Amino acid sequence: MSDTIDLSGDGGVIKKITKRAKPDAIAPSDDLPLADVHYEGRLEESGEVFDSTREDNTIFSFEVGTGSVIKAWDLAVKTMKVGEIAEITCKADYAYGSAGSPPDIPPEATLIFEVELVACRPRKGATLDSISGDKARLEELRKQRELAASVKEEEKKRREEAKAAAAARIQAKLDAKKGSGKGKGKSKIRWPSLRGKDLSRKPSEIMHEVSWHRHHNSQSKNSTRPWTNARKVETPFNW
C-alpha cells in the first residue's frame, strides 16, 4: 500500500512512498544537508526513461534546499528518510518549465522520478561531532552574552542609585545650611567712639584714653575677666 502526499499544495509535486524507511532512520537536516540518492527519471506522457543512476550504479549527491536541483527535488527529498523509496511526479512549473531540457526533455513536460535516499551527510569538512561542538559553543556564547548583559544592567542600576543618593545628600546639606542661616545678619565692627576727642593729639594718646575708659567701664560692671594691657585697635582713620 502506498502513501500519496501533495507536497506543493497545488498538485505540482506529488510524492508516493513505495518503500518506507526504518522508524529510526535519519533525514536531511541543517546538520546533514547533503543527500546521496539513486534515481530514475522518465517522461509521464511516453514513459521513456531519460536519465538513471542505476544503469552504472552511481550515486547522485546534492545539497538539499539550495536550488541546485529542480524545485520538485528540493521539496520531496527533504521529506524522505534514509532507506525510503518514493515516486515523485512533478509538473513543468516544478521541473524544467516551458523551456524543457533538450534534447531529452520537451517543453512543458511532466516528469516522474523514482528516488531512493541512500544517505545523508554533513557538508565537506564537517562531522557530526564538529557540528555538535559548534552548537555547544554557540550556546555557551549566547549564555555568556546574556550574563554580560545582565551584569552590565545591574552595574548601571547601582550607578544610578549611587548618583541619586549623592544628589539627595547634597540637597540635604544645602537645605540644612539654608535653614541655619535664617535670622542671622552680618556682624558689624564697632569702632571706639572718637566723638569729643581732640584729633590733633597723637593716635597713641587717644587710643590710650579709649582703652582706659573701656577698662573703667568693665570694672564698674564687676567683670570677673582678668584685664590685660590694652591692645592696639585698628581704626578706619588715618593720621
JSON list of C-alpha atoms in Angstrom, two decimals:
[
{"chain": "A", "resi": 1, "resn": "MET", "atom": "CA", "xyz": [0.00, 0.00, 0.00]},
{"chain": "A", "resi": 2, "resn": "SER", "atom": "CA", "xyz": [1.42, 3.41, -0.94]},
{"chain": "A", "resi": 3, "resn": "ASP", "atom": "CA", "xyz": [1.07, 6.84, 0.69]},
{"chain": "A", "resi": 4, "resn": "THR", "atom": "CA", "xyz": [0.45, 9.81, -1.63]},
{"chain": "A", "resi": 5, "resn": "ILE", "atom": "CA", "xyz": [1.24, 13.37, -0.49]},
{"chain": "A", "resi": 6, "resn": "ASP", "atom": "CA", "xyz": [0.71, 16.68, -2.31]},
{"chain": "A", "resi": 7, "resn": "LEU", "atom": "CA", "xyz": [3.94, 18.46, -1.31]},
{"chain": "A", "resi": 8, "resn": "SER", "atom": "CA", "xyz": [3.36, 21.72, -3.20]},
{"chain": "A", "resi": 9, "resn": "GLY", "atom": "CA", "xyz": [-0.30, 22.11, -2.25]},
{"chain": "A", "resi": 10, "resn": "ASP", "atom": "CA", "xyz": [-1.34, 22.74, -5.84]},
{"chain": "A", "resi": 11, "resn": "GLY", "atom": "CA", "xyz": [-0.77, 19.28, -7.31]},
{"chain": "A", "resi": 12, "resn": "GLY", "atom": "CA", "xyz": [2.51, 20.37, -8.81]},
{"chain": "A", "resi": 13, "resn": "VAL", "atom": "CA", "xyz": [4.59, 17.90, -6.79]},
{"chain": "A", "resi": 14, "resn": "ILE", "atom": "CA", "xyz": [3.07, 14.58, -5.77]},
{"chain": "A", "resi": 15, "resn": "LYS", "atom": "CA", "xyz": [5.06, 12.14, -3.63]},
{"chain": "A", "resi": 16, "resn": "LYS", "atom": "CA", "xyz": [4.08, 8.48, -3.42]},
{"chain": "A", "resi": 17, "resn": "ILE", "atom": "CA", "xyz": [6.04, 6.35, -0.93]},
{"chain": "A", "resi": 18, "resn": "THR", "atom": "CA", "xyz": [6.72, 2.88, -2.38]},
{"chain": "A", "resi": 19, "resn": "LYS", "atom": "CA", "xyz": [9.11, 1.69, 0.34]},
{"chain": "A", "resi": 20, "resn": "ARG", "atom": "CA", "xyz": [9.17, 3.02, 3.88]},
{"chain": "A", "resi": 21, "resn": "ALA", "atom": "CA", "xyz": [12.37, 3.64, 5.82]},
{"chain": "A", "resi": 22, "resn": "LYS", "atom": "CA", "xyz": [13.04, 2.29, 9.30]},
{"chain": "A", "resi": 23, "resn": "PRO", "atom": "CA", "xyz": [11.40, 4.34, 12.10]},
{"chain": "A", "resi": 24, "resn": "ASP", "atom": "CA", "xyz": [14.76, 5.49, 13.47]},
{"chain": "A", "resi": 25, "resn": "ALA", "atom": "CA", "xyz": [16.21, 6.41, 10.07]},
{"chain": "A", "resi": 26, "resn": "ILE", "atom": "CA", "xyz": [17.71, 9.87, 9.66]},
{"chain": "A", "resi": 27, "resn": "ALA", "atom": "CA", "xyz": [16.54, 12.56, 7.26]},
{"chain": "A", "resi": 28, "resn": "PRO", "atom": "CA", "xyz": [18.17, 15.59, 5.65]},
{"chain": "A", "resi": 29, "resn": "SER", "atom": "CA", "xyz": [18.61, 18.50, 8.08]},
{"chain": "A", "resi": 30, "resn": "ASP", "atom": "CA", "xyz": [20.72, 21.59, 8.72]},
{"chain": "A", "resi": 31, "resn": "ASP", "atom": "CA", "xyz": [23.39, 19.32, 10.20]},
{"chain": "A", "resi": 32, "resn": "LEU", "atom": "CA", "xyz": [23.08, 16.78, 7.38]},
{"chain": "A", "resi": 33, "resn": "PRO", "atom": "CA", "xyz": [22.20, 18.78, 4.25]},
{"chain": "A", "resi": 34, "resn": "LEU", "atom": "CA", "xyz": [23.95, 16.58, 1.68]},
{"chain": "A", "resi": 35, "resn": "ALA", "atom": "CA", "xyz": [21.76, 13.85, 0.18]},
{"chain": "A", "resi": 36, "resn": "ASP", "atom": "CA", "xyz": [23.02, 10.79, -1.72]},
{"chain": "A", "resi": 37, "resn": "VAL", "atom": "CA", "xyz": [20.37, 9.29, -3.99]},
{"chain": "A", "resi": 38, "resn": "HIS", "atom": "CA", "xyz": [19.70, 6.67, -6.64]},
{"chain": "A", "resi": 39, "resn": "TYR", "atom": "CA", "xyz": [17.08, 7.74, -9.15]},
{"chain": "A", "resi": 40, "resn": "GLU", "atom": "CA", "xyz": [15.44, 7.02, -12.46]},
{"chain": "A", "resi": 41, "resn": "GLY", "atom": "CA", "xyz": [13.61, 9.71, -14.46]},
{"chain": "A", "resi": 42, "resn": "ARG", "atom": "CA", "xyz": [11.01, 9.19, -17.17]},
{"chain": "A", "resi": 43, "resn": "LEU", "atom": "CA", "xyz": [8.52, 11.25, -19.15]},
{"chain": "A", "resi": 44, "resn": "GLU", "atom": "CA", "xyz": [4.93, 10.89, -17.93]},
{"chain": "A", "resi": 45, "resn": "GLU", "atom": "CA", "xyz": [3.50, 11.15, -21.44]},
{"chain": "A", "resi": 46, "resn": "SER", "atom": "CA", "xyz": [5.58, 8.42, -23.08]},
{"chain": "A", "resi": 47, "resn": "GLY", "atom": "CA", "xyz": [7.11, 6.58, -20.14]},
{"chain": "A", "resi": 48, "resn": "GLU", "atom": "CA", "xyz": [10.52, 6.99, -21.78]},
{"chain": "A", "resi": 49, "resn": "VAL", "atom": "CA", "xyz": [13.47, 6.90, -19.35]},
{"chain": "A", "resi": 50, "resn": "PHE", "atom": "CA", "xyz": [15.67, 9.97, -19.96]},
{"chain": "A", "resi": 51, "resn": "ASP", "atom": "CA", "xyz": [18.15, 9.53, -17.07]},
{"chain": "A", "resi": 52, "resn": "SER", "atom": "CA", "xyz": [19.16, 6.93, -14.47]},
{"chain": "A", "resi": 53, "resn": "THR", "atom": "CA", "xyz": [21.92, 6.19, -11.95]},
{"chain": "A", "resi": 54, "resn": "ARG", "atom": "CA", "xyz": [21.00, 2.54, -11.74]},
{"chain": "A", "resi": 55, "resn": "GLU", "atom": "CA", "xyz": [22.47, 1.62, -15.12]},
{"chain": "A", "resi": 56, "resn": "ASP", "atom": "CA", "xyz": [26.02, 2.32, -13.93]},
{"chain": "A", "resi": 57, "resn": "ASN", "atom": "CA", "xyz": [25.22, 2.04, -10.19]},
{"chain": "A", "resi": 58, "resn": "THR", "atom": "CA", "xyz": [26.37, 5.58, -9.43]},
{"chain": "A", "resi": 59, "resn": "ILE", "atom": "CA", "xyz": [25.27, 7.94, -6.67]},
{"chain": "A", "resi": 60, "resn": "PHE", "atom": "CA", "xyz": [23.99, 11.44, -7.29]},
{"chain": "A", "resi": 61, "resn": "SER", "atom": "CA", "xyz": [24.75, 13.89, -4.46]},
{"chain": "A", "resi": 62, "resn": "PHE", "atom": "CA", "xyz": [23.38, 17.37, -3.87]},
{"chain": "A", "resi": 63, "resn": "GLU", "atom": "CA", "xyz": [22.69, 19.81, -1.05]},
{"chain": "A", "resi": 64, "resn": "VAL", "atom": "CA", "xyz": [19.03, 19.99, -0.16]},
{"chain": "A", "resi": 65, "resn": "GLY", "atom": "CA", "xyz": [17.31, 23.37, -0.19]},
{"chain": "A", "resi": 66, "resn": "THR", "atom": "CA", "xyz": [19.93, 25.34, -2.11]},
{"chain": "A", "resi": 67, "resn": "GLY", "atom": "CA", "xyz": [18.29, 25.35, -5.55]},
{"chain": "A", "resi": 68, "resn": "SER", "atom": "CA", "xyz": [20.99, 23.17, -7.12]},
{"chain": "A", "resi": 69, "resn": "VAL", "atom": "CA", "xyz": [18.28, 20.79, -8.44]},
{"chain": "A", "resi": 70, "resn": "ILE", "atom": "CA", "xyz": [14.74, 21.27, -9.76]},
{"chain": "A", "resi": 71, "resn": "LYS", "atom": "CA", "xyz": [12.13, 22.58, -7.28]},
{"chain": "A", "resi": 72, "resn": "ALA", "atom": "CA", "xyz": [10.37, 19.22, -7.05]},
{"chain": "A", "resi": 73, "resn": "TRP", "atom": "CA", "xyz": [13.50, 17.53, -5.74]},
{"chain": "A", "resi": 74, "resn": "ASP", "atom": "CA", "xyz": [14.14, 20.18, -3.09]},
{"chain": "A", "resi": 75, "resn": "LEU", "atom": "CA", "xyz": [10.56, 19.77, -1.87]},
{"chain": "A", "resi": 76, "resn": "ALA", "atom": "CA", "xyz": [10.47, 15.98, -1.99]},
{"chain": "A", "resi": 77, "resn": "VAL", "atom": "CA", "xyz": [13.89, 14.78, -0.83]},
{"chain": "A", "resi": 78, "resn": "LYS", "atom": "CA", "xyz": [13.84, 16.84, 2.37]},
{"chain": "A", "resi": 79, "resn": "THR", "atom": "CA", "xyz": [10.73, 14.86, 3.41]},
{"chain": "A", "resi": 80, "resn": "MET", "atom": "CA", "xyz": [12.40, 11.48, 2.91]},
{"chain": "A", "resi": 81, "resn": "LYS", "atom": "CA", "xyz": [14.37, 9.27, 5.30]},
{"chain": "A", "resi": 82, "resn": "VAL", "atom": "CA", "xyz": [17.39, 7.14, 4.52]},
{"chain": "A", "resi": 83, "resn": "GLY", "atom": "CA", "xyz": [16.26, 3.83, 3.00]},
{"chain": "A", "resi": 84, "resn": "GLU", "atom": "CA", "xyz": [12.97, 5.28, 1.73]},
{"chain": "A", "resi": 85, "resn": "ILE", "atom": "CA", "xyz": [11.97, 4.93, -1.93]},
{"chain": "A", "resi": 86, "resn": "ALA", "atom": "CA", "xyz": [9.39, 7.31, -3.39]},
{"chain": "A", "resi": 87, "resn": "GLU", "atom": "CA", "xyz": [7.84, 8.11, -6.74]},
{"chain": "A", "resi": 88, "resn": "ILE", "atom": "CA", "xyz": [7.78, 11.86, -7.36]},
{"chain": "A", "resi": 89, "resn": "THR", "atom": "CA", "xyz": [5.53, 13.29, -10.06]},
{"chain": "A", "resi": 90, "resn": "CYS", "atom": "CA", "xyz": [6.33, 16.88, -10.93]},
{"chain": "A", "resi": 91, "resn": "LYS", "atom": "CA", "xyz": [4.67, 19.23, -13.37]},
{"chain": "A", "resi": 92, "resn": "ALA", "atom": "CA", "xyz": [6.66, 21.54, -15.61]},
{"chain": "A", "resi": 93, "resn": "ASP", "atom": "CA", "xyz": [6.49, 24.51, -13.18]},
{"chain": "A", "resi": 94, "resn": "TYR", "atom": "CA", "xyz": [8.46, 22.43, -10.65]},
{"chain": "A", "resi": 95, "resn": "ALA", "atom": "CA", "xyz": [10.74, 20.80, -13.24]},
{"chain": "A", "resi": 96, "resn": "TYR", "atom": "CA", "xyz": [12.13, 22.34, -16.46]},
{"chain": "A", "resi": 97, "resn": "GLY", "atom": "CA", "xyz": [9.25, 24.66, -17.30]},
{"chain": "A", "resi": 98, "resn": "SER", "atom": "CA", "xyz": [8.34, 25.90, -20.75]},
{"chain": "A", "resi": 99, "resn": "ALA", "atom": "CA", "xyz": [11.93, 25.61, -21.99]},
{"chain": "A", "resi": 100, "resn": "GLY", "atom": "CA", "xyz": [12.37, 21.93, -21.19]},
{"chain": "A", "resi": 101, "resn": "SER", "atom": "CA", "xyz": [15.87, 20.43, -21.33]},
{"chain": "A", "resi": 102, "resn": "PRO", "atom": "CA", "xyz": [16.57, 19.47, -24.96]},
{"chain": "A", "resi": 103, "resn": "PRO", "atom": "CA", "xyz": [17.03, 17.02, -26.42]},
{"chain": "A", "resi": 104, "resn": "ASP", "atom": "CA", "xyz": [15.73, 14.63, -23.76]},
{"chain": "A", "resi": 105, "resn": "ILE", "atom": "CA", "xyz": [13.00, 16.68, -22.05]},
{"chain": "A", "resi": 106, "resn": "PRO", "atom": "CA", "xyz": [10.49, 18.59, -24.17]},
{"chain": "A", "resi": 107, "resn": "PRO", "atom": "CA", "xyz": [8.89, 21.89, -23.09]},
{"chain": "A", "resi": 108, "resn": "GLU", "atom": "CA", "xyz": [6.06, 21.79, -20.51]},
{"chain": "A", "resi": 109, "resn": "ALA", "atom": "CA", "xyz": [6.84, 18.13, -19.73]},
{"chain": "A", "resi": 110, "resn": "THR", "atom": "CA", "xyz": [5.54, 16.40, -16.60]},
{"chain": "A", "resi": 111, "resn": "LEU", "atom": "CA", "xyz": [8.23, 14.12, -15.16]},
{"chain": "A", "resi": 112, "resn": "ILE", "atom": "CA", "xyz": [8.17, 11.09, -12.89]},
{"chain": "A", "resi": 113, "resn": "PHE", "atom": "CA", "xyz": [11.20, 10.21, -10.76]},
{"chain": "A", "resi": 114, "resn": "GLU", "atom": "CA", "xyz": [11.77, 7.11, -8.69]},
{"chain": "A", "resi": 115, "resn": "VAL", "atom": "CA", "xyz": [14.12, 8.26, -5.91]},
{"chain": "A", "resi": 116, "resn": "GLU", "atom": "CA", "xyz": [15.87, 6.26, -3.21]},
{"chain": "A", "resi": 117, "resn": "LEU", "atom": "CA", "xyz": [17.56, 8.21, -0.40]},
{"chain": "A", "resi": 118, "resn": "VAL", "atom": "CA", "xyz": [20.79, 6.31, 0.24]},
{"chain": "A", "resi": 119, "resn": "ALA", "atom": "CA", "xyz": [22.48, 8.56, 2.82]},
{"chain": "A", "resi": 120, "resn": "CYS", "atom": "CA", "xyz": [22.57, 11.98, 4.47]},
{"chain": "A", "resi": 121, "resn": "ARG", "atom": "CA", "xyz": [25.89, 13.67, 5.20]},
{"chain": "A", "resi": 122, "resn": "PRO", "atom": "CA", "xyz": [27.27, 16.88, 6.67]},
{"chain": "A", "resi": 123, "resn": "ARG", "atom": "CA", "xyz": [28.97, 19.41, 4.42]},
{"chain": "A", "resi": 124, "resn": "LYS", "atom": "CA", "xyz": [32.52, 18.74, 3.31]},
{"chain": "A", "resi": 125, "resn": "GLY", "atom": "CA", "xyz": [34.96, 19.19, 6.16]},
{"chain": "A", "resi": 126, "resn": "ALA", "atom": "CA", "xyz": [32.25, 18.93, 8.81]},
{"chain": "A", "resi": 127, "resn": "THR", "atom": "CA", "xyz": [31.43, 15.94, 11.02]},
{"chain": "A", "resi": 128, "resn": "LEU", "atom": "CA", "xyz": [28.61, 15.22, 13.42]},
{"chain": "A", "resi": 129, "resn": "ASP", "atom": "CA", "xyz": [30.99, 15.73, 16.33]},
{"chain": "A", "resi": 130, "resn": "SER", "atom": "CA", "xyz": [32.18, 19.08, 14.98]},
{"chain": "A", "resi": 131, "resn": "ILE", "atom": "CA", "xyz": [28.60, 20.19, 14.33]},
{"chain": "A", "resi": 132, "resn": "SER", "atom": "CA", "xyz": [27.58, 19.24, 17.87]},
{"chain": "A", "resi": 133, "resn": "GLY", "atom": "CA", "xyz": [30.66, 21.05, 19.18]},
{"chain": "A", "resi": 134, "resn": "ASP", "atom": "CA", "xyz": [29.79, 24.16, 17.17]},
{"chain": "A", "resi": 135, "resn": "LYS", "atom": "CA", "xyz": [26.27, 24.13, 18.54]},
{"chain": "A", "resi": 136, "resn": "ALA", "atom": "CA", "xyz": [27.58, 23.77, 22.09]},
{"chain": "A", "resi": 137, "resn": "ARG", "atom": "CA", "xyz": [30.00, 26.68, 21.60]},
{"chain": "A", "resi": 138, "resn": "LEU", "atom": "CA", "xyz": [27.26, 28.87, 20.15]},
{"chain": "A", "resi": 139, "resn": "GLU", "atom": "CA", "xyz": [25.01, 28.06, 23.08]},
{"chain": "A", "resi": 140, "resn": "GLU", "atom": "CA", "xyz": [27.81, 28.88, 25.52]},
{"chain": "A", "resi": 141, "resn": "LEU", "atom": "CA", "xyz": [28.48, 32.18, 23.73]},
{"chain": "A", "resi": 142, "resn": "ARG", "atom": "CA", "xyz": [24.78, 33.01, 23.91]},
{"chain": "A", "resi": 143, "resn": "LYS", "atom": "CA", "xyz": [24.73, 32.35, 27.65]},
{"chain": "A", "resi": 144, "resn": "GLN", "atom": "CA", "xyz": [27.87, 34.45, 28.15]},
{"chain": "A", "resi": 145, "resn": "ARG", "atom": "CA", "xyz": [26.33, 37.34, 26.22]},
{"chain": "A", "resi": 146, "resn": "GLU", "atom": "CA", "xyz": [23.15, 37.14, 28.30]},
{"chain": "A", "resi": 147, "resn": "LEU", "atom": "CA", "xyz": [25.20, 37.06, 31.54]},
{"chain": "A", "resi": 148, "resn": "ALA", "atom": "CA", "xyz": [27.35, 40.01, 30.45]},
{"chain": "A", "resi": 149, "resn": "ALA", "atom": "CA", "xyz": [24.23, 41.99, 29.56]},
{"chain": "A", "resi": 150, "resn": "SER", "atom": "CA", "xyz": [22.72, 41.19, 32.96]},
{"chain": "A", "resi": 151, "resn": "VAL", "atom": "CA", "xyz": [25.87, 42.28, 34.82]},
{"chain": "A", "resi": 152, "resn": "LYS", "atom": "CA", "xyz": [26.05, 45.47, 32.77]},
{"chain": "A", "resi": 153, "resn": "GLU", "atom": "CA", "xyz": [22.43, 46.28, 33.54]},
{"chain": "A", "resi": 154, "resn": "GLU", "atom": "CA", "xyz": [23.00, 45.64, 37.26]},
{"chain": "A", "resi": 155, "resn": "GLU", "atom": "CA", "xyz": [26.06, 47.91, 37.29]},
{"chain": "A", "resi": 156, "resn": "LYS", "atom": "CA", "xyz": [24.09, 50.65, 35.53]},
{"chain": "A", "resi": 157, "resn": "LYS", "atom": "CA", "xyz": [21.34, 50.33, 38.13]},
{"chain": "A", "resi": 158, "resn": "ARG", "atom": "CA", "xyz": [23.84, 50.59, 41.00]},
{"chain": "A", "resi": 159, "resn": "ARG", "atom": "CA", "xyz": [25.46, 53.69, 39.44]},
{"chain": "A", "resi": 160, "resn": "GLU", "atom": "CA", "xyz": [22.09, 55.37, 39.07]},
{"chain": "A", "resi": 161, "resn": "GLU", "atom": "CA", "xyz": [21.19, 54.56, 42.70]},
{"chain": "A", "resi": 162, "resn": "ALA", "atom": "CA", "xyz": [24.54, 55.90, 43.95]},
{"chain": "A", "resi": 163, "resn": "LYS", "atom": "CA", "xyz": [24.11, 59.06, 41.88]},
{"chain": "A", "resi": 164, "resn": "ALA", "atom": "CA", "xyz": [20.61, 59.61, 43.28]},
{"chain": "A", "resi": 165, "resn": "ALA", "atom": "CA", "xyz": [21.84, 59.06, 46.87]},
{"chain": "A", "resi": 166, "resn": "ALA", "atom": "CA", "xyz": [24.70, 61.55, 46.39]},
{"chain": "A", "resi": 167, "resn": "ALA", "atom": "CA", "xyz": [22.31, 64.13, 44.99]},
{"chain": "A", "resi": 168, "resn": "ALA", "atom": "CA", "xyz": [20.00, 63.63, 47.97]},
{"chain": "A", "resi": 169, "resn": "ARG", "atom": "CA", "xyz": [22.87, 64.14, 50.43]},
{"chain": "A", "resi": 170, "resn": "ILE", "atom": "CA", "xyz": [23.99, 67.34, 48.69]},
{"chain": "A", "resi": 171, "resn": "GLN", "atom": "CA", "xyz": [20.44, 68.67, 48.71]},
{"chain": "A", "resi": 172, "resn": "ALA", "atom": "CA", "xyz": [20.05, 67.85, 52.40]},
{"chain": "A", "resi": 173, "resn": "LYS", "atom": "CA", "xyz": [23.25, 69.76, 53.22]},
{"chain": "A", "resi": 174, "resn": "LEU", "atom": "CA", "xyz": [22.07, 72.76, 51.20]},
{"chain": "A", "resi": 175, "resn": "ASP", "atom": "CA", "xyz": [18.69, 72.72, 52.95]},
{"chain": "A", "resi": 176, "resn": "ALA", "atom": "CA", "xyz": [20.35, 72.49, 56.38]},
{"chain": "A", "resi": 177, "resn": "LYS", "atom": "CA", "xyz": [22.73, 75.35, 55.59]},
{"chain": "A", "resi": 178, "resn": "LYS", "atom": "CA", "xyz": [19.86, 77.47, 54.33]},
{"chain": "A", "resi": 179, "resn": "GLY", "atom": "CA", "xyz": [17.83, 76.80, 57.48]},
{"chain": "A", "resi": 180, "resn": "SER", "atom": "CA", "xyz": [20.67, 77.62, 59.88]},
{"chain": "A", "resi": 181, "resn": "GLY", "atom": "CA", "xyz": [21.31, 80.96, 58.15]},
{"chain": "A", "resi": 182, "resn": "LYS", "atom": "CA", "xyz": [17.80, 82.34, 58.69]},
{"chain": "A", "resi": 183, "resn": "GLY", "atom": "CA", "xyz": [17.55, 85.32, 61.13]},
{"chain": "A", "resi": 184, "resn": "LYS", "atom": "CA", "xyz": [21.24, 85.94, 61.15]},
{"chain": "A", "resi": 185, "resn": "GLY", "atom": "CA", "xyz": [22.60, 89.26, 59.95]},
{"chain": "A", "resi": 186, "resn": "LYS", "atom": "CA", "xyz": [26.06, 90.30, 59.10]},
{"chain": "A", "resi": 187, "resn": "SER", "atom": "CA", "xyz": [28.13, 91.21, 62.15]},
{"chain": "A", "resi": 188, "resn": "LYS", "atom": "CA", "xyz": [29.23, 94.82, 62.39]},
{"chain": "A", "resi": 189, "resn": "ILE", "atom": "CA", "xyz": [32.58, 96.04, 63.66]},
{"chain": "A", "resi": 190, "resn": "ARG", "atom": "CA", "xyz": [32.16, 98.60, 66.39]},
{"chain": "A", "resi": 191, "resn": "TRP", "atom": "CA", "xyz": [34.96, 101.10, 66.41]},
{"chain": "A", "resi": 192, "resn": "PRO", "atom": "CA", "xyz": [35.77, 103.08, 69.56]},
{"chain": "A", "resi": 193, "resn": "SER", "atom": "CA", "xyz": [33.92, 106.35, 69.60]},
{"chain": "A", "resi": 194, "resn": "LEU", "atom": "CA", "xyz": [36.12, 109.36, 68.88]},
{"chain": "A", "resi": 195, "resn": "ARG", "atom": "CA", "xyz": [33.36, 111.87, 69.46]},
{"chain": "A", "resi": 196, "resn": "GLY", "atom": "CA", "xyz": [34.61, 114.80, 71.56]},
{"chain": "A", "resi": 197, "resn": "LYS", "atom": "CA", "xyz": [38.20, 113.73, 71.25]},
{"chain": "A", "resi": 198, "resn": "ASP", "atom": "CA", "xyz": [40.96, 116.09, 70.33]},
{"chain": "A", "resi": 199, "resn": "LEU", "atom": "CA", "xyz": [42.03, 114.69, 66.98]},
{"chain": "A", "resi": 200, "resn": "SER", "atom": "CA", "xyz": [45.11, 116.92, 66.99]},
{"chain": "A", "resi": 201, "resn": "ARG", "atom": "CA", "xyz": [46.69, 114.64, 69.55]},
{"chain": "A", "resi": 202, "resn": "LYS", "atom": "CA", "xyz": [48.75, 111.63, 68.63]},
{"chain": "A", "resi": 203, "resn": "PRO", "atom": "CA", "xyz": [46.77, 108.44, 67.85]},
{"chain": "A", "resi": 204, "resn": "SER", "atom": "CA", "xyz": [48.54, 106.58, 70.64]},
{"chain": "A", "resi": 205, "resn": "GLU", "atom": "CA", "xyz": [47.36, 109.09, 73.24]},
{"chain": "A", "resi": 206, "resn": "ILE", "atom": "CA", "xyz": [43.76, 108.92, 72.02]},
{"chain": "A", "resi": 207, "resn": "MET", "atom": "CA", "xyz": [43.75, 105.11, 71.96]},
{"chain": "A", "resi": 208, "resn": "HIS", "atom": "CA", "xyz": [45.22, 105.03, 75.47]},
{"chain": "A", "resi": 209, "resn": "GLU", "atom": "CA", "xyz": [42.37, 107.16, 76.72]},
{"chain": "A", "resi": 210, "resn": "VAL", "atom": "CA", "xyz": [39.80, 104.95, 74.93]},
{"chain": "A", "resi": 211, "resn": "SER", "atom": "CA", "xyz": [41.35, 101.84, 76.43]},
{"chain": "A", "resi": 212, "resn": "TRP", "atom": "CA", "xyz": [41.25, 103.38, 79.91]},
{"chain": "A", "resi": 213, "resn": "HIS", "atom": "CA", "xyz": [37.53, 104.11, 79.58]},
{"chain": "A", "resi": 214, "resn": "ARG", "atom": "CA", "xyz": [36.87, 100.60, 78.43]},
{"chain": "A", "resi": 215, "resn": "HIS", "atom": "CA", "xyz": [38.75, 99.24, 81.40]},
{"chain": "A", "resi": 216, "resn": "HIS", "atom": "CA", "xyz": [36.93, 101.54, 83.79]},
{"chain": "A", "resi": 217, "resn": "ASN", "atom": "CA", "xyz": [33.52, 100.55, 82.38]},
{"chain": "A", "resi": 218, "resn": "SER", "atom": "CA", "xyz": [34.30, 96.86, 82.65]},
{"chain": "A", "resi": 219, "resn": "GLN", "atom": "CA", "xyz": [35.39, 97.27, 86.29]},
{"chain": "A", "resi": 220, "resn": "SER", "atom": "CA", "xyz": [32.22, 99.11, 87.14]},
{"chain": "A", "resi": 221, "resn": "LYS", "atom": "CA", "xyz": [30.19, 96.15, 85.84]},
{"chain": "A", "resi": 222, "resn": "ASN", "atom": "CA", "xyz": [32.02, 93.77, 88.21]},
{"chain": "A", "resi": 223, "resn": "SER", "atom": "CA", "xyz": [33.53, 91.87, 85.38]},
{"chain": "A", "resi": 224, "resn": "THR", "atom": "CA", "xyz": [35.46, 88.79, 86.51]},
{"chain": "A", "resi": 225, "resn": "ARG", "atom": "CA", "xyz": [37.52, 88.70, 83.35]},
{"chain": "A", "resi": 226, "resn": "PRO", "atom": "CA", "xyz": [41.17, 89.46, 84.12]},
{"chain": "A", "resi": 227, "resn": "TRP", "atom": "CA", "xyz": [42.33, 92.70, 82.50]},
{"chain": "A", "resi": 228, "resn": "THR", "atom": "CA", "xyz": [45.39, 92.73, 80.39]},
{"chain": "A", "resi": 229, "resn": "ASN", "atom": "CA", "xyz": [47.29, 95.54, 78.79]},
{"chain": "A", "resi": 230, "resn": "ALA", "atom": "CA", "xyz": [45.25, 97.38, 76.27]},
{"chain": "A", "resi": 231, "resn": "ARG", "atom": "CA", "xyz": [45.61, 96.12, 72.71]},
{"chain": "A", "resi": 232, "resn": "LYS", "atom": "CA", "xyz": [46.15, 98.49, 69.87]},
{"chain": "A", "resi": 233, "resn": "VAL", "atom": "CA", "xyz": [42.86, 98.80, 67.99]},
{"chain": "A", "resi": 234, "resn": "GLU", "atom": "CA", "xyz": [42.86, 99.46, 64.30]},
{"chain": "A", "resi": 235, "resn": "THR", "atom": "CA", "xyz": [40.62, 102.32, 63.20]},
{"chain": "A", "resi": 236, "resn": "PRO", "atom": "CA", "xyz": [39.39, 103.46, 59.88]},
{"chain": "A", "resi": 237, "resn": "PHE", "atom": "CA", "xyz": [41.06, 106.81, 60.43]},
{"chain": "A", "resi": 238, "resn": "ASN", "atom": "CA", "xyz": [44.50, 107.66, 59.21]},
{"chain": "A", "resi": 239, "resn": "TRP", "atom": "CA", "xyz": [46.51, 110.40, 60.86]}
]
